[in-house]
mmCIF file of C-alpha atoms in Angstrom:
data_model
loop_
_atom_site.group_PDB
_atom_site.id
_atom_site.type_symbol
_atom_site.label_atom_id
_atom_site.label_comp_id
_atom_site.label_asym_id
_atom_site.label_seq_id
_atom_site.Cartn_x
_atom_site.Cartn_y
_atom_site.Cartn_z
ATOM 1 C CA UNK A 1 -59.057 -63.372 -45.946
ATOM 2 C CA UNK A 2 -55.550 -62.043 -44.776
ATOM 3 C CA UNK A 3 -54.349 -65.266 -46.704
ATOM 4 C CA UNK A 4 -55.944 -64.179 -49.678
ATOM 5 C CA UNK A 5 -54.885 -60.693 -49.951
ATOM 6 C CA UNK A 6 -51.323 -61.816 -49.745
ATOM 7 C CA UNK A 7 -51.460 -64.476 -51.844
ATOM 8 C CA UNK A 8 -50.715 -62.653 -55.877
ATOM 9 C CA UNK A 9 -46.986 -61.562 -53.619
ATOM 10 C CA UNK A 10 -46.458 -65.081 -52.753
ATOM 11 C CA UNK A 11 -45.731 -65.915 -56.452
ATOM 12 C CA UNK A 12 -44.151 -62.667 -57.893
ATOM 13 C CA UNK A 13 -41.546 -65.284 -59.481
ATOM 14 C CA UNK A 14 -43.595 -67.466 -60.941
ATOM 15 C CA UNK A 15 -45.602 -64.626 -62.639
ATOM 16 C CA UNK A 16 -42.285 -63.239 -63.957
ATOM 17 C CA UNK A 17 -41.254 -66.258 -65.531
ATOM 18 C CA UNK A 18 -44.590 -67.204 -67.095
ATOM 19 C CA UNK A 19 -45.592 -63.735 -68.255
ATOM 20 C CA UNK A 20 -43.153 -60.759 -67.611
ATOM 21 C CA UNK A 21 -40.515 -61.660 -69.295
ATOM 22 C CA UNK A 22 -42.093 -62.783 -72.656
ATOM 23 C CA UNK A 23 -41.901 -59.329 -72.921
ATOM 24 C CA UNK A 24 -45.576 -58.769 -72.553
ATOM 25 C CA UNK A 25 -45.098 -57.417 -68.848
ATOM 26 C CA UNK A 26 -42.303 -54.935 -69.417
ATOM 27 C CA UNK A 27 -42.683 -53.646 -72.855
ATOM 28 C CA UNK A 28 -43.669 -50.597 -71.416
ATOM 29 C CA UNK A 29 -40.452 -49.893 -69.715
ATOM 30 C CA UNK A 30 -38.558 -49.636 -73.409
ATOM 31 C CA UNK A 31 -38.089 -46.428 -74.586
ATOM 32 C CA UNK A 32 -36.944 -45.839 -78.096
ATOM 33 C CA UNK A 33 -34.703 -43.485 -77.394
ATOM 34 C CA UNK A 34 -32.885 -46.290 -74.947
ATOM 35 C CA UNK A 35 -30.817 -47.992 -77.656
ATOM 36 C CA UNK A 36 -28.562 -50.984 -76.462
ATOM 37 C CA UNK A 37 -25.256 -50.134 -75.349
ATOM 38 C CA UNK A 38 -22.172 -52.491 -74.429
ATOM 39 C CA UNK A 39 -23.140 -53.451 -70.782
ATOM 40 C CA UNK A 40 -20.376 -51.220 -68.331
ATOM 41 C CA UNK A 41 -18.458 -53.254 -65.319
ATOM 42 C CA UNK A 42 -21.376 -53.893 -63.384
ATOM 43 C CA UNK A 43 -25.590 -53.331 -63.584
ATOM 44 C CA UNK A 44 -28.275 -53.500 -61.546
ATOM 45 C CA UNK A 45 -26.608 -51.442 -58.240
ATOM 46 C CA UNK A 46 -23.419 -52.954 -59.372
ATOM 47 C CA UNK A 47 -24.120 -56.468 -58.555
ATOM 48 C CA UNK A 48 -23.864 -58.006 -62.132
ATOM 49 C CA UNK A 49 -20.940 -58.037 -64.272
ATOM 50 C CA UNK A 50 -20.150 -58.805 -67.585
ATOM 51 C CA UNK A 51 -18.717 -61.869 -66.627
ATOM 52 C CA UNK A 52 -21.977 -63.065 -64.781
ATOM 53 C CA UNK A 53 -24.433 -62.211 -67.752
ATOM 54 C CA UNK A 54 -22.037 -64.170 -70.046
ATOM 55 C CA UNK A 55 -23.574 -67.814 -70.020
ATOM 56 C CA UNK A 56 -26.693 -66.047 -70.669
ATOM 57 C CA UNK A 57 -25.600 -64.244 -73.688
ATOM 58 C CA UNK A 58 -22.776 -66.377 -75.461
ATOM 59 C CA UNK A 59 -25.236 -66.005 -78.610
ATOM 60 C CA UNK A 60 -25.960 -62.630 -78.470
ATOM 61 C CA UNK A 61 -24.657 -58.982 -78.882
ATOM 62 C CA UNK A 62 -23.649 -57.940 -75.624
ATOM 63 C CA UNK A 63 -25.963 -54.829 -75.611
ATOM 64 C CA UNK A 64 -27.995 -53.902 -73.031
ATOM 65 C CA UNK A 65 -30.874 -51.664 -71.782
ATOM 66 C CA UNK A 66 -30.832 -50.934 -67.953
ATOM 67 C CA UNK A 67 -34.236 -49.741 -66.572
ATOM 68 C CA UNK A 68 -34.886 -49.169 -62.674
ATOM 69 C CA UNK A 69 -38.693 -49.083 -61.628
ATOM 70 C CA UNK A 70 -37.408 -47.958 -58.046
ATOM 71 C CA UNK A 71 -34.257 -47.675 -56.026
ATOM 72 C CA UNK A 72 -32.017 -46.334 -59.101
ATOM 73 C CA UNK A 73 -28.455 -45.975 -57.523
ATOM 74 C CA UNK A 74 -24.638 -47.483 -57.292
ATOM 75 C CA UNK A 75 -26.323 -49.596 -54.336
ATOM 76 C CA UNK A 76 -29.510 -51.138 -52.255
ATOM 77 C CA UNK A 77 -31.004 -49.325 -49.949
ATOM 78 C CA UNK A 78 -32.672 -49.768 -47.069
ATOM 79 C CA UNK A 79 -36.238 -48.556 -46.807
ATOM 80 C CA UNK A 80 -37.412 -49.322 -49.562
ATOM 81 C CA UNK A 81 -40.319 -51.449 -50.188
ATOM 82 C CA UNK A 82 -39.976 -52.400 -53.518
ATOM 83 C CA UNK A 83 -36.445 -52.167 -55.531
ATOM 84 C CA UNK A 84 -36.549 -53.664 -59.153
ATOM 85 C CA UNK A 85 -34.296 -53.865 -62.089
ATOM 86 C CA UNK A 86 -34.664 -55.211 -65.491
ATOM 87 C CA UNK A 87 -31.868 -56.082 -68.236
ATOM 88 C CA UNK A 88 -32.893 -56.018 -71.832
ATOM 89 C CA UNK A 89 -31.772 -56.460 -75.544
ATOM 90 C CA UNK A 90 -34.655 -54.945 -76.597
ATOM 91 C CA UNK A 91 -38.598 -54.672 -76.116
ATOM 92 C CA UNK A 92 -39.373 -58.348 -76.298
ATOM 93 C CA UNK A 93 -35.700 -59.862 -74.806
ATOM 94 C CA UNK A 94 -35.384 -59.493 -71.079
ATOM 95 C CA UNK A 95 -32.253 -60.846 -70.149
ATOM 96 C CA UNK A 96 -32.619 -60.745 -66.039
ATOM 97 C CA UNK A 97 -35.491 -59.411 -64.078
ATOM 98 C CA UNK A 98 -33.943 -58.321 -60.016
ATOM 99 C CA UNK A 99 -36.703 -57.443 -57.547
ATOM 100 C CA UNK A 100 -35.738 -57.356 -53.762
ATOM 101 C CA UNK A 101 -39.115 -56.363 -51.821
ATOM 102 C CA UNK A 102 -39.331 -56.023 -47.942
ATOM 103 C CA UNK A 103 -41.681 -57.853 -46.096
ATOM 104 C CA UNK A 104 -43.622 -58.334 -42.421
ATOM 105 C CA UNK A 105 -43.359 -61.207 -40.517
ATOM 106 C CA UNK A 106 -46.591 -62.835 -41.690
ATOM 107 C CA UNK A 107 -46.037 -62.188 -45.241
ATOM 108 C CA UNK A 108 -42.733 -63.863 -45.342
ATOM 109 C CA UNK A 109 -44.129 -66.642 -43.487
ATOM 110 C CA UNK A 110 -46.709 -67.223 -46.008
ATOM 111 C CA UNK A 111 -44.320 -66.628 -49.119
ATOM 112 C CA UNK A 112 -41.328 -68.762 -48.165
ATOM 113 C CA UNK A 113 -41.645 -70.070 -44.637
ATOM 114 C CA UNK A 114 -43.690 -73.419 -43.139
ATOM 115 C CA UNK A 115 -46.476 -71.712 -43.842
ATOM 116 C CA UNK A 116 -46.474 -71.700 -47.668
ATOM 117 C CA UNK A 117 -48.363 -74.402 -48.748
ATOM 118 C CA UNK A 118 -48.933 -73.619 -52.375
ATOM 119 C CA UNK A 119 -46.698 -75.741 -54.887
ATOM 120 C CA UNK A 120 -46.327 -75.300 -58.413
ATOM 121 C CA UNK A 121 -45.092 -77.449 -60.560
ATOM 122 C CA UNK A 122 -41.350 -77.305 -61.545
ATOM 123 C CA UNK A 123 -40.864 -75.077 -58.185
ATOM 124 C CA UNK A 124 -38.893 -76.558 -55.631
ATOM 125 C CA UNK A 125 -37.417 -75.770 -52.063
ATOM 126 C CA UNK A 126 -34.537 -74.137 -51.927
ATOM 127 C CA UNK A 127 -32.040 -74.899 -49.301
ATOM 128 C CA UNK A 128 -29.420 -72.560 -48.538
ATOM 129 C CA UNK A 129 -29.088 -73.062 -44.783
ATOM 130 C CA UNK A 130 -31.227 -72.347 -41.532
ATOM 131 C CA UNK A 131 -31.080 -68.642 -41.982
ATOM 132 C CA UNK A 132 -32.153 -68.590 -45.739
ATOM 133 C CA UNK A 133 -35.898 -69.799 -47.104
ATOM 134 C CA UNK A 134 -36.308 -70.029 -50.691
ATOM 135 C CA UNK A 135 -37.927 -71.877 -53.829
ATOM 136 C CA UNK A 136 -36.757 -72.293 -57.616
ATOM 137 C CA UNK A 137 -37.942 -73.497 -60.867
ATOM 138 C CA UNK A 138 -36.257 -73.953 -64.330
ATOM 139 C CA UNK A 139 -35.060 -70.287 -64.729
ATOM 140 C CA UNK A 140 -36.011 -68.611 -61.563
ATOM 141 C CA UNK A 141 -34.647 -68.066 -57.940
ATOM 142 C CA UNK A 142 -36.201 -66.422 -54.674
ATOM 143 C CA UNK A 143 -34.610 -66.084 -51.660
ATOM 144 C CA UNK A 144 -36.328 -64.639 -47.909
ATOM 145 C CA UNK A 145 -34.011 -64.018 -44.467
ATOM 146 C CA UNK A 146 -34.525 -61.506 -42.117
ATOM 147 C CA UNK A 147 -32.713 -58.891 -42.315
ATOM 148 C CA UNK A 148 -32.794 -56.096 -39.217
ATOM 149 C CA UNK A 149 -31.415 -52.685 -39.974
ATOM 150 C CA UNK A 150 -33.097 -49.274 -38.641
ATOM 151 C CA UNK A 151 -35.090 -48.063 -41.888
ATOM 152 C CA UNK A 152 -36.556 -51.523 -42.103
ATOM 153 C CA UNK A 153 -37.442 -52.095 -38.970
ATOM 154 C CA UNK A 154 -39.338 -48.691 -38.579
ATOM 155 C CA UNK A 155 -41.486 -49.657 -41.581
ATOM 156 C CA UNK A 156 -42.597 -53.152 -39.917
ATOM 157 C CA UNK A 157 -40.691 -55.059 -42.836
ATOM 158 C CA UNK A 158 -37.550 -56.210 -41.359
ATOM 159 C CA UNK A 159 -37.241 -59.618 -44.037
ATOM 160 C CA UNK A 160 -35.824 -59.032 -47.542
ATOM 161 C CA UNK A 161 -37.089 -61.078 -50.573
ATOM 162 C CA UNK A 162 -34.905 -61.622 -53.525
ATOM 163 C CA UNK A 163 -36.362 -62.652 -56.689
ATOM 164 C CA UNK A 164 -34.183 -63.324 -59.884
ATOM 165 C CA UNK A 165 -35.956 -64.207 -63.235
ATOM 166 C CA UNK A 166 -33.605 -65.293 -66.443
ATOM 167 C CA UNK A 167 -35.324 -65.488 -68.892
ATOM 168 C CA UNK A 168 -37.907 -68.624 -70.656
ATOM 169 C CA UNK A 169 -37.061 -72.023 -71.652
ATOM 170 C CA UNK A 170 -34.501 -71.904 -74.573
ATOM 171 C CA UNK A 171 -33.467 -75.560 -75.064
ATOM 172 C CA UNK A 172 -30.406 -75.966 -74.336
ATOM 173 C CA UNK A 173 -29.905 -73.535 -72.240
ATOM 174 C CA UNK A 174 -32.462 -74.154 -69.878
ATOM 175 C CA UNK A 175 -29.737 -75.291 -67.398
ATOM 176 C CA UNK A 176 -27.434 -72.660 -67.674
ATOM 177 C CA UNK A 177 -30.392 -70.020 -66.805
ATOM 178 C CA UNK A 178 -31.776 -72.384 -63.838
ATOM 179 C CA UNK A 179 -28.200 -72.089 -62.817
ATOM 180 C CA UNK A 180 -27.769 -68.188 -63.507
ATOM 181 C CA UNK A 181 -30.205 -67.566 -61.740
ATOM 182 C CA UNK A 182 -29.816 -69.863 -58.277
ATOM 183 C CA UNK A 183 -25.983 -67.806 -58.372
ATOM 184 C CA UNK A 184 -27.801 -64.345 -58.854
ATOM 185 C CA UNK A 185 -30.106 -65.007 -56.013
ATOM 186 C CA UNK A 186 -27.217 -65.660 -53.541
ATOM 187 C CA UNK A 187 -25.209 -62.744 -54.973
ATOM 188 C CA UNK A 188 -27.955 -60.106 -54.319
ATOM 189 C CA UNK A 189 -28.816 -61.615 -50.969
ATOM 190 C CA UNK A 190 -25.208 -61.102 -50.224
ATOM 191 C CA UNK A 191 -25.209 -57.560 -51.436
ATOM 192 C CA UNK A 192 -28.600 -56.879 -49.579
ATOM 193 C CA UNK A 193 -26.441 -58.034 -46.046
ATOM 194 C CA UNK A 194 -23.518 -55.734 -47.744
ATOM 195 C CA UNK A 195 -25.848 -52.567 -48.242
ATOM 196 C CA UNK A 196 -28.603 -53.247 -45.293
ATOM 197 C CA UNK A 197 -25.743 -53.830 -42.781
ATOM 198 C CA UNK A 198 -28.162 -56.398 -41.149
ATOM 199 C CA UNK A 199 -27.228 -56.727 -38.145
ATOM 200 C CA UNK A 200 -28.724 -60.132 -37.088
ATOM 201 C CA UNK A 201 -26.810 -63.107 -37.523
ATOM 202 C CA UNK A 202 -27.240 -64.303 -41.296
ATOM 203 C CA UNK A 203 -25.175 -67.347 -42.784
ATOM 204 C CA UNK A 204 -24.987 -67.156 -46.478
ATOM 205 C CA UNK A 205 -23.258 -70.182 -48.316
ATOM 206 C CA UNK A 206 -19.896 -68.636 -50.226
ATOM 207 C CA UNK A 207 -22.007 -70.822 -53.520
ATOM 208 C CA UNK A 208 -24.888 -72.496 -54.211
ATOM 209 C CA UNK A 209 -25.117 -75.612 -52.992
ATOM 210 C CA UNK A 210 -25.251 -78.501 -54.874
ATOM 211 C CA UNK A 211 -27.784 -80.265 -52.571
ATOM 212 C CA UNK A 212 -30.177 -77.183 -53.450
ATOM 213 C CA UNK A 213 -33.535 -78.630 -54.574
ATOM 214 C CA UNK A 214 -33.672 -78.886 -58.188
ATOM 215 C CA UNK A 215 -30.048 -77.934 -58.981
ATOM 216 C CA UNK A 216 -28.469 -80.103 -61.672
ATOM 217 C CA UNK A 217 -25.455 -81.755 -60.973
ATOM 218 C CA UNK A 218 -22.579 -80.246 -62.818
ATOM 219 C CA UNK A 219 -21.581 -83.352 -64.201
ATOM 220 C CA UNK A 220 -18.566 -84.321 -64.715
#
C-alpha cells in the first residue's frame, strides 16, 4: 500500500515528458503579461546559461519566459521539498522543465535505487558512479544521491532528486535534447552539492559519461 502511494513520484519524469511539456501541463503558468525576453547570463538559480540552452534553440528566437513554482532565488536551497523551474517561448513551447524534490530513505529507494522495479520503455539506467542513481529516456534525465545538510535532515528527506525534461521528440534533434538534458542533470546535481553544502562524501563525474545507459556515442 506504501508502494502504491509512492508510486505517481516514482515517474515525475516520465509524466513531464509525455504530458507537461506539450504544453498541456504548464499552460497555466503563462501569463500574458510575461512576454519573452532575451534570456540574461544565467536562469533557473543561475545554473543555465545562454550557452547551455543553445543546442536547444539554434532555430529559434532566443526569448524566454522564466517561471518558478517554488524556491524563486539566485540559488537552491535547502529545505525545501519541492523546487521547480520552467523555461518557455511561449504557452505551448517549454524549452526545459528543472525540478529538484527531497526525498526519505524509502522513497528514494523505490524511485531510483534496487528497489525500483518499474521499467518503461525508452528509460534506461543511468550510471554516474556508486554515489549517483539515476534513469533517462530520449529527452529526459533524473538523478538521486544523498545529500546530508541540517535543513534536510530535520525534515526526514536527506536525498535530493533531480529531474530535467527538454522538451518532445523533434527529429533531428532528438539527440541533442537526450544529450541536453543527461549534461543538465549533472550540472544541477553539482549545484545542489554547491548550495546544500552536503556534507557526505558525493563523487560527481566532471561530464557525463559516455558509458551512461542510453547515451549516444558522439561519433566521430
Amino acid at each position: 500500500m506504501a508502494e502504491d502511494r509512492r508510486r505517481p513520484r516514482r515517474w515525475l519524469a516520465a509524466g513531464v515528458a509525455a504530458v507537461v511539456l506539450t504544453g498541456a501541463g504548464f499552460g497555466w503558468w503563462w501569463r500574458s503579461a510575461h512576454a519573452p525576453t532575451e534570456l540574461s547570463t544565467s536562469a533557473c538559480w543561475s545554473v543555465l546559461t545562454r550557452d547551455d540552452l543553445a543546442p536547444l534553440t539554434e532555430e529559434l528566437p532566443r526569448t524566454f519566459v522564466e517561471h518558478y513554482l517554488k524556491g524563486k532565488g539566485e540559488r537552491l536551497r535547502p529545505g525545501i521539498e519541492d523546487q521547480r523551474c520552467n523555461l518557455q517561448q511561449n504557452p505551448e513551447k517549454s524549452l526545459v522543465l528543472v525540478d529538484v524534490q527531497l526525498m526519505d530513505e524509502s522513497t528514494m529507494h523505490y524511485t531510483d535505487g534496487a528497489g525500483s522495479e518499474l521499467n518503461l520503455p525508452g528509460q534506461s539506467r543511468l550510471d554516474f558512479g556508486a554515489d549517483v542513481q539515476g534513469w533517462s529516456g530520449p529527452y529526459f534525465a533524473e538523478l538521486g544521491f544523498r545529500c546530508d545538510n541540517p535543513e534536510n535532515t530535520r525534515m526526514g528527506r536527506p536525498y535530493v532528486h533531480v529531474t530535467i525534461s527538454t522538451g518532445g521528440p523533434e527529429g533531428s534533434r532528438s539527440e541533442k535534447l537526450h544529450r541536453a538534458a543527461l549534461d543538465f542533470a549533472l550540472k544541477y546535481a553539482k549545484a545542489v552539492v554547491a548550495d546544500f553544502s552536503c556534507s557526505n562524501p558525493l563523487h560527481l563525474p566532471d561530464s557525463v559519461p559516455e558509458t551512461a545507459a542510453n547515451f549516444p556515442s558522439a561519433g566521430p
